[in-house]
Coordinates of N, CA and C in Angstrom, one line a residue:
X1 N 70.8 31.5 -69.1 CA 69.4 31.1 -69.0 C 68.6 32.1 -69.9
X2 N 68.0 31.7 -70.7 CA 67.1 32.2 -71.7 C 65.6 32.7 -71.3
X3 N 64.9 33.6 -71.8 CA 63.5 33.4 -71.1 C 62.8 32.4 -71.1
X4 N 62.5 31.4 -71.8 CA 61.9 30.1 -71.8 C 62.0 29.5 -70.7
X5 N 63.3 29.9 -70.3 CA 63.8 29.1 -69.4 C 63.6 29.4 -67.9
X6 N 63.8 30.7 -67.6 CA 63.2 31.7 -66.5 C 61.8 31.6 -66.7
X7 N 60.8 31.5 -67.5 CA 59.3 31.4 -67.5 C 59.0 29.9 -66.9
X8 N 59.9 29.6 -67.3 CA 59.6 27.9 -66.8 C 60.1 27.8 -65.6
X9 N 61.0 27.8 -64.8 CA 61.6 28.1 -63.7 C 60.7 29.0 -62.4
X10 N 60.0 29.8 -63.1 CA 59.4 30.6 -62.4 C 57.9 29.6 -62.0
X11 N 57.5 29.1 -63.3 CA 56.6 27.9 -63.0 C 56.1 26.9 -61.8
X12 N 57.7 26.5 -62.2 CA 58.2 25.0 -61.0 C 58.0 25.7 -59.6
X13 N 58.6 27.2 -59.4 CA 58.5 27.7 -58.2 C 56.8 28.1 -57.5
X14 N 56.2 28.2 -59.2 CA 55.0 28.8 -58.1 C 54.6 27.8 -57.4
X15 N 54.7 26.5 -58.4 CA 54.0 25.0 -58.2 C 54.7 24.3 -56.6
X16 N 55.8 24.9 -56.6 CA 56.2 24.6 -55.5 C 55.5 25.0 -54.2
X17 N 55.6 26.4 -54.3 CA 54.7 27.1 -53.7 C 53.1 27.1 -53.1
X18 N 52.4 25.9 -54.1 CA 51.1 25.6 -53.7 C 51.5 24.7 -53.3
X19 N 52.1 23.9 -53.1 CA 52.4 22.7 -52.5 C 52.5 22.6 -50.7
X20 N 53.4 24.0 -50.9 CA 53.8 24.4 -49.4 C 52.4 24.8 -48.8
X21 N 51.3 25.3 -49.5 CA 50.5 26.0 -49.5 C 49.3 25.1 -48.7
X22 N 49.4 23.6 -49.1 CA 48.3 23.0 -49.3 C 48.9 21.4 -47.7
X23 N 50.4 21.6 -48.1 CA 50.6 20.6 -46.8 C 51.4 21.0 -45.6
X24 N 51.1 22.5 -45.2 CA 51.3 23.3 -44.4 C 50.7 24.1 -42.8
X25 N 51.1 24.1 -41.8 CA 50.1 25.2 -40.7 C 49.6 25.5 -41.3
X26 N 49.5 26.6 -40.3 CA 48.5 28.4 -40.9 C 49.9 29.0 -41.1
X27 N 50.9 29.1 -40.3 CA 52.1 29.5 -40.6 C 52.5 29.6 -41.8
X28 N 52.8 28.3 -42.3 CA 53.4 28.3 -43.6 C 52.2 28.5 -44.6
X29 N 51.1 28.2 -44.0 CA 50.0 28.8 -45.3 C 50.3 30.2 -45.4
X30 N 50.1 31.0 -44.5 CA 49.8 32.9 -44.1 C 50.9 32.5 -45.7
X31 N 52.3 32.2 -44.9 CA 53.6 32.9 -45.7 C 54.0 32.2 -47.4
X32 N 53.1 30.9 -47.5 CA 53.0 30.6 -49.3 C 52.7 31.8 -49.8
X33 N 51.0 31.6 -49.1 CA 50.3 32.7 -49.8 C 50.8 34.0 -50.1
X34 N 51.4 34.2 -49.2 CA 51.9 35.9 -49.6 C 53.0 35.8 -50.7
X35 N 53.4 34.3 -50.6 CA 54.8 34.4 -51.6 C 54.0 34.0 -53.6
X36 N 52.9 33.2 -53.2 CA 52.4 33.1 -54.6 C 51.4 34.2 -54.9
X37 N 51.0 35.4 -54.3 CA 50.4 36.0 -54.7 C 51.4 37.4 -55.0
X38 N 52.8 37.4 -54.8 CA 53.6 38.2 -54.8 C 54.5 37.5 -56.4
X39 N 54.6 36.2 -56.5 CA 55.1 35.7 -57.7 C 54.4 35.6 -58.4
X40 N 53.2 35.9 -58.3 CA 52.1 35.5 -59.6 C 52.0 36.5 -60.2
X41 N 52.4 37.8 -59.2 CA 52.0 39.4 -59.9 C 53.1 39.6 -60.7
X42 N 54.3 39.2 -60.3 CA 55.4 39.2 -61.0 C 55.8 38.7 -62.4
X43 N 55.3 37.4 -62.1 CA 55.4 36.7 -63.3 C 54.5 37.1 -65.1
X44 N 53.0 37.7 -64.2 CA 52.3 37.8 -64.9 C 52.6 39.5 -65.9
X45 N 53.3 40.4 -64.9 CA 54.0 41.6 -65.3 C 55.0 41.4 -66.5
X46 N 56.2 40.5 -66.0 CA 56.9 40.0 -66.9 C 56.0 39.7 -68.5
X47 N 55.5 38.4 -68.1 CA 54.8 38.2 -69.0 C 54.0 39.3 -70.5
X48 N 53.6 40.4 -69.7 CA 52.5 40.9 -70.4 C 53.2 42.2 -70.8
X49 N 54.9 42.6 -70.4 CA 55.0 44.1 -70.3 C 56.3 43.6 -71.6
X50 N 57.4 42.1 -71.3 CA 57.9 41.3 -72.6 C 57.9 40.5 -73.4
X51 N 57.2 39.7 -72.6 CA 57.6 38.1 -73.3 C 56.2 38.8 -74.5
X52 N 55.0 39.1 -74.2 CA 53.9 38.9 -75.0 C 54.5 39.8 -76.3
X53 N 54.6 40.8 -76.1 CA 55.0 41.9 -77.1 C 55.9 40.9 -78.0
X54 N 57.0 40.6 -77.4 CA 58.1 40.4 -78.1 C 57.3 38.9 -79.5
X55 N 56.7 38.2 -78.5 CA 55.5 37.0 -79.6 C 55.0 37.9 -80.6
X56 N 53.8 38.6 -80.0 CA 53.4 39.4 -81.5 C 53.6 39.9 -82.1
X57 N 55.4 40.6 -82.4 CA 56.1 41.1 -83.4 C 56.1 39.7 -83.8
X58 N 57.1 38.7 -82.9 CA 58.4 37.8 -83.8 C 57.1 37.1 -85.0
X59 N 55.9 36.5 -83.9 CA 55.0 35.1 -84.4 C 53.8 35.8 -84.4
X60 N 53.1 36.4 -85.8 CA 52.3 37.0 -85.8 C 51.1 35.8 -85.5
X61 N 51.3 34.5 -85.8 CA 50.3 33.2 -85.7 C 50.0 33.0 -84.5
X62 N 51.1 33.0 -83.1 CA 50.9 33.3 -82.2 C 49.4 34.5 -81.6
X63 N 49.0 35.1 -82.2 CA 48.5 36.0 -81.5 C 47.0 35.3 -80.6
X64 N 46.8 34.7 -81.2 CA 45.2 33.8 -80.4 C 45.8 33.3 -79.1
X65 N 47.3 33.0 -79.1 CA 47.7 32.5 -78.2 C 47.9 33.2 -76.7
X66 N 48.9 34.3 -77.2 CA 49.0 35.5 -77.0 C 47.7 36.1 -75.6
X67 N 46.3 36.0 -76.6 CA 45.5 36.7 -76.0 C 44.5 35.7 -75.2
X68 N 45.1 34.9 -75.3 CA 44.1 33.7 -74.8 C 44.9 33.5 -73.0
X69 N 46.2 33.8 -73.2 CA 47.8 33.9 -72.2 C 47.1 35.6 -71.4
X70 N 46.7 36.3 -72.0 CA 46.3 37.7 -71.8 C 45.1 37.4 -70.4
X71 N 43.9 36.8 -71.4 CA 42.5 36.4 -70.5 C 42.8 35.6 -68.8
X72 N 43.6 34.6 -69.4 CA 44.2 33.7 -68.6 C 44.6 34.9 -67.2
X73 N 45.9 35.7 -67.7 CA 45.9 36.3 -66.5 C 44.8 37.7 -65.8
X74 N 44.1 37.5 -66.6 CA 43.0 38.8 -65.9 C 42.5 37.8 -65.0
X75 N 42.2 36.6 -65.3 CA 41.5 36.1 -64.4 C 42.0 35.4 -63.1
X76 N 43.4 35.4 -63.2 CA 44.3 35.0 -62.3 C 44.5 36.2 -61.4
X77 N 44.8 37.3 -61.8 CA 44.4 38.9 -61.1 C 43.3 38.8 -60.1
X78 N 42.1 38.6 -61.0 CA 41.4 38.5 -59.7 C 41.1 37.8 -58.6
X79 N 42.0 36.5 -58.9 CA 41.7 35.7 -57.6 C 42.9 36.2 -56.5
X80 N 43.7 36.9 -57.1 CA 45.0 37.0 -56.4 C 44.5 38.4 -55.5
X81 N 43.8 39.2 -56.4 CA 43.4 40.5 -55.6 C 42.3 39.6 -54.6
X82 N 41.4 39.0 -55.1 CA 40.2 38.3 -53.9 C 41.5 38.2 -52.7
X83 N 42.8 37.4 -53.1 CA 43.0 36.3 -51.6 C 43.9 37.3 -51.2
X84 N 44.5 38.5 -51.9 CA 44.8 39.1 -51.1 C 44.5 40.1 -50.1
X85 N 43.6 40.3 -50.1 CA 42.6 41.2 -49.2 C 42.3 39.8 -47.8
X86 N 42.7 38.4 -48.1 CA 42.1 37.7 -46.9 C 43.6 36.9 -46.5
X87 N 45.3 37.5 -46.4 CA 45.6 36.7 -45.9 C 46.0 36.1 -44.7
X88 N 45.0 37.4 -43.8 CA 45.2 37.3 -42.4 C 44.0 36.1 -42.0
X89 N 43.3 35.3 -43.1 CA 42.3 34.7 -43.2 C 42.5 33.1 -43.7
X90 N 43.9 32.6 -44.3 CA 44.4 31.7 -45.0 C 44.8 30.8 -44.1
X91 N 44.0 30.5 -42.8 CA 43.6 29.5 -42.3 C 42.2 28.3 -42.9
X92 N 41.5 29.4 -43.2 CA 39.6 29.3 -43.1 C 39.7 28.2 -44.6
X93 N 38.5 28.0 -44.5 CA 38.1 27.2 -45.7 C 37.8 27.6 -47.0
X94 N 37.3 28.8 -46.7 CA 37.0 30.0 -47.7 C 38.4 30.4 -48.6
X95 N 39.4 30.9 -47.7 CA 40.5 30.7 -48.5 C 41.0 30.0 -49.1
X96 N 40.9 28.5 -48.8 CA 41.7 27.3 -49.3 C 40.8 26.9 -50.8
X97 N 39.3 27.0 -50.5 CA 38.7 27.4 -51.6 C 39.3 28.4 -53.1
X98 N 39.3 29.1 -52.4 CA 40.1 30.5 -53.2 C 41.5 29.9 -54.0
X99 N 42.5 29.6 -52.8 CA 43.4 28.7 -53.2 C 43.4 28.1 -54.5
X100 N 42.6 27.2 -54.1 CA 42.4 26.1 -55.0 C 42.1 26.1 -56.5
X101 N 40.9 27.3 -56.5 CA 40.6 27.8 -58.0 C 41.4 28.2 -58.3
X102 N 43.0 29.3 -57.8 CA 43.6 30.1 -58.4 C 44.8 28.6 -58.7
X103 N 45.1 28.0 -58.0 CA 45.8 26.5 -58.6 C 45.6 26.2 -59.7
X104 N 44.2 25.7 -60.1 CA 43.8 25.1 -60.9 C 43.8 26.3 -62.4
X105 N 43.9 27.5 -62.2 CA 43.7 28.6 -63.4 C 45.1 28.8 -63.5
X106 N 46.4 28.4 -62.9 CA 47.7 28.3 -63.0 C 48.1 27.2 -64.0
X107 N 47.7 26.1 -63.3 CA 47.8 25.3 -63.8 C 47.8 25.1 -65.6
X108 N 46.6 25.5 -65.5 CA 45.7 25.4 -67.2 C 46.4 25.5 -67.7
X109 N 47.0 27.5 -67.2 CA 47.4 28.6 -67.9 C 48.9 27.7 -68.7
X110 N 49.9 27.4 -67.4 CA 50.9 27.0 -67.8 C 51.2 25.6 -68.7
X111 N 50.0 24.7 -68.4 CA 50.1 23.7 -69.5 C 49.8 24.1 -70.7
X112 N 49.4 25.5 -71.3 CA 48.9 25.5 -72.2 C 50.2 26.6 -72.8
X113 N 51.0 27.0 -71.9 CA 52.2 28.0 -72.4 C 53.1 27.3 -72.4
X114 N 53.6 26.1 -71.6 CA 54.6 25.3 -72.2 C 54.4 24.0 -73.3
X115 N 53.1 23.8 -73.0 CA 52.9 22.8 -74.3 C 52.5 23.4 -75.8
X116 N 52.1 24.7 -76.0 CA 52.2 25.2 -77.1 C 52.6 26.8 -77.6
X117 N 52.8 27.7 -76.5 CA 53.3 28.7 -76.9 C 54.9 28.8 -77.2
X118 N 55.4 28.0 -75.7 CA 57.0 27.9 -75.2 C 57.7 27.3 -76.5
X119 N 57.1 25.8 -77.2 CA 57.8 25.2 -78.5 C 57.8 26.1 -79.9
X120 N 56.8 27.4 -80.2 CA 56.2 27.8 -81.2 C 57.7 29.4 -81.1
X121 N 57.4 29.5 -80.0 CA 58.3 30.6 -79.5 C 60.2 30.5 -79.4
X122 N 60.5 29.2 -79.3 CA 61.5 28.5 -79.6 C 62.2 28.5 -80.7
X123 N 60.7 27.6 -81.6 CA 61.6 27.6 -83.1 C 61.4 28.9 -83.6
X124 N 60.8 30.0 -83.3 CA 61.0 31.4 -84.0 C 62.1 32.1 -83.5
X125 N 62.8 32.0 -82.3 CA 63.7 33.6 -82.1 C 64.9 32.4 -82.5
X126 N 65.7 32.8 -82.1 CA 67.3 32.6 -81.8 C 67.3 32.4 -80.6
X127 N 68.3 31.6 -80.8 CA 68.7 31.6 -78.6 C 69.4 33.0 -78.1
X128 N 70.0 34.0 -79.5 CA 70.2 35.1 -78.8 C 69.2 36.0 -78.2
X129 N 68.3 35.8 -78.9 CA 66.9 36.9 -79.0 C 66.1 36.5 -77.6
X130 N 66.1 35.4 -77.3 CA 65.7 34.5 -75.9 C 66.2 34.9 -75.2
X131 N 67.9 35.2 -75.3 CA 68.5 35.9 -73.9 C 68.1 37.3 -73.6
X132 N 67.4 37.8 -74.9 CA 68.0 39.1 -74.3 C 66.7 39.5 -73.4

């Protein structure tokens, strides 16, 4: 499995994850939530400490991309820091609010990384340079 492919993977799961998030108790809300604001930090780490670097060497044209993928998660940070200070709260309406915006800034983020960074980033490495 390549990173393309683990970025994408990781995707499907968060998406899964709101899902649970949204047709769930309080139960399974409390425990989404803790699992998407636990994979969002993750993913977004991944993201910004290899995958990004490794774009701005390979695809210097990339870089609007790049920093646009950057914004994207500052702003997903802070809804994640907002909902995590409330998940003993991810019953209320307030949070599902919360929820929702950080859905929808996932969302964007990822249609805009797999429909133009993920193909641009493809045809530049190798599929060795993917694995590594």
């Amino acid at each position: 499995m390549d990173a393309i492919d683990l970025l994408t993977r990781d995707h499907r799961a968060v998406e899964e994850l709101f899902g649970q998030f949204r047709s769930g108790d309080d139960d399974a809300r409390r425990s989404s939530s803790e699992s998407i604001v636990r994979e969002l930090s993750i993913h977004a780490a991944i993201e910004e400490e290899l995958f990004y670097p490794a774009v701005r060497k390979q695809i210097p044209d990339c870089d609007g991309l790049v920093n646009h993928g950057i914004d994207e998660h500052q702003e997903v940070k802070e809804i994640l820091a907002a909902l995590d200070g409330m998940i003993d709260k991810a019953h209320t309406k307030a949070f599902a609010d919360k929820m929702e915006r950080l859905e929808r800034s996932v969302s964007e983020h990822v249609e805009e990384e797999e429909g133009k960074l993920f193909p641009s980033v493809q045809e530049a490495f190798t599929k060795t340079a993917l694995n590594d």
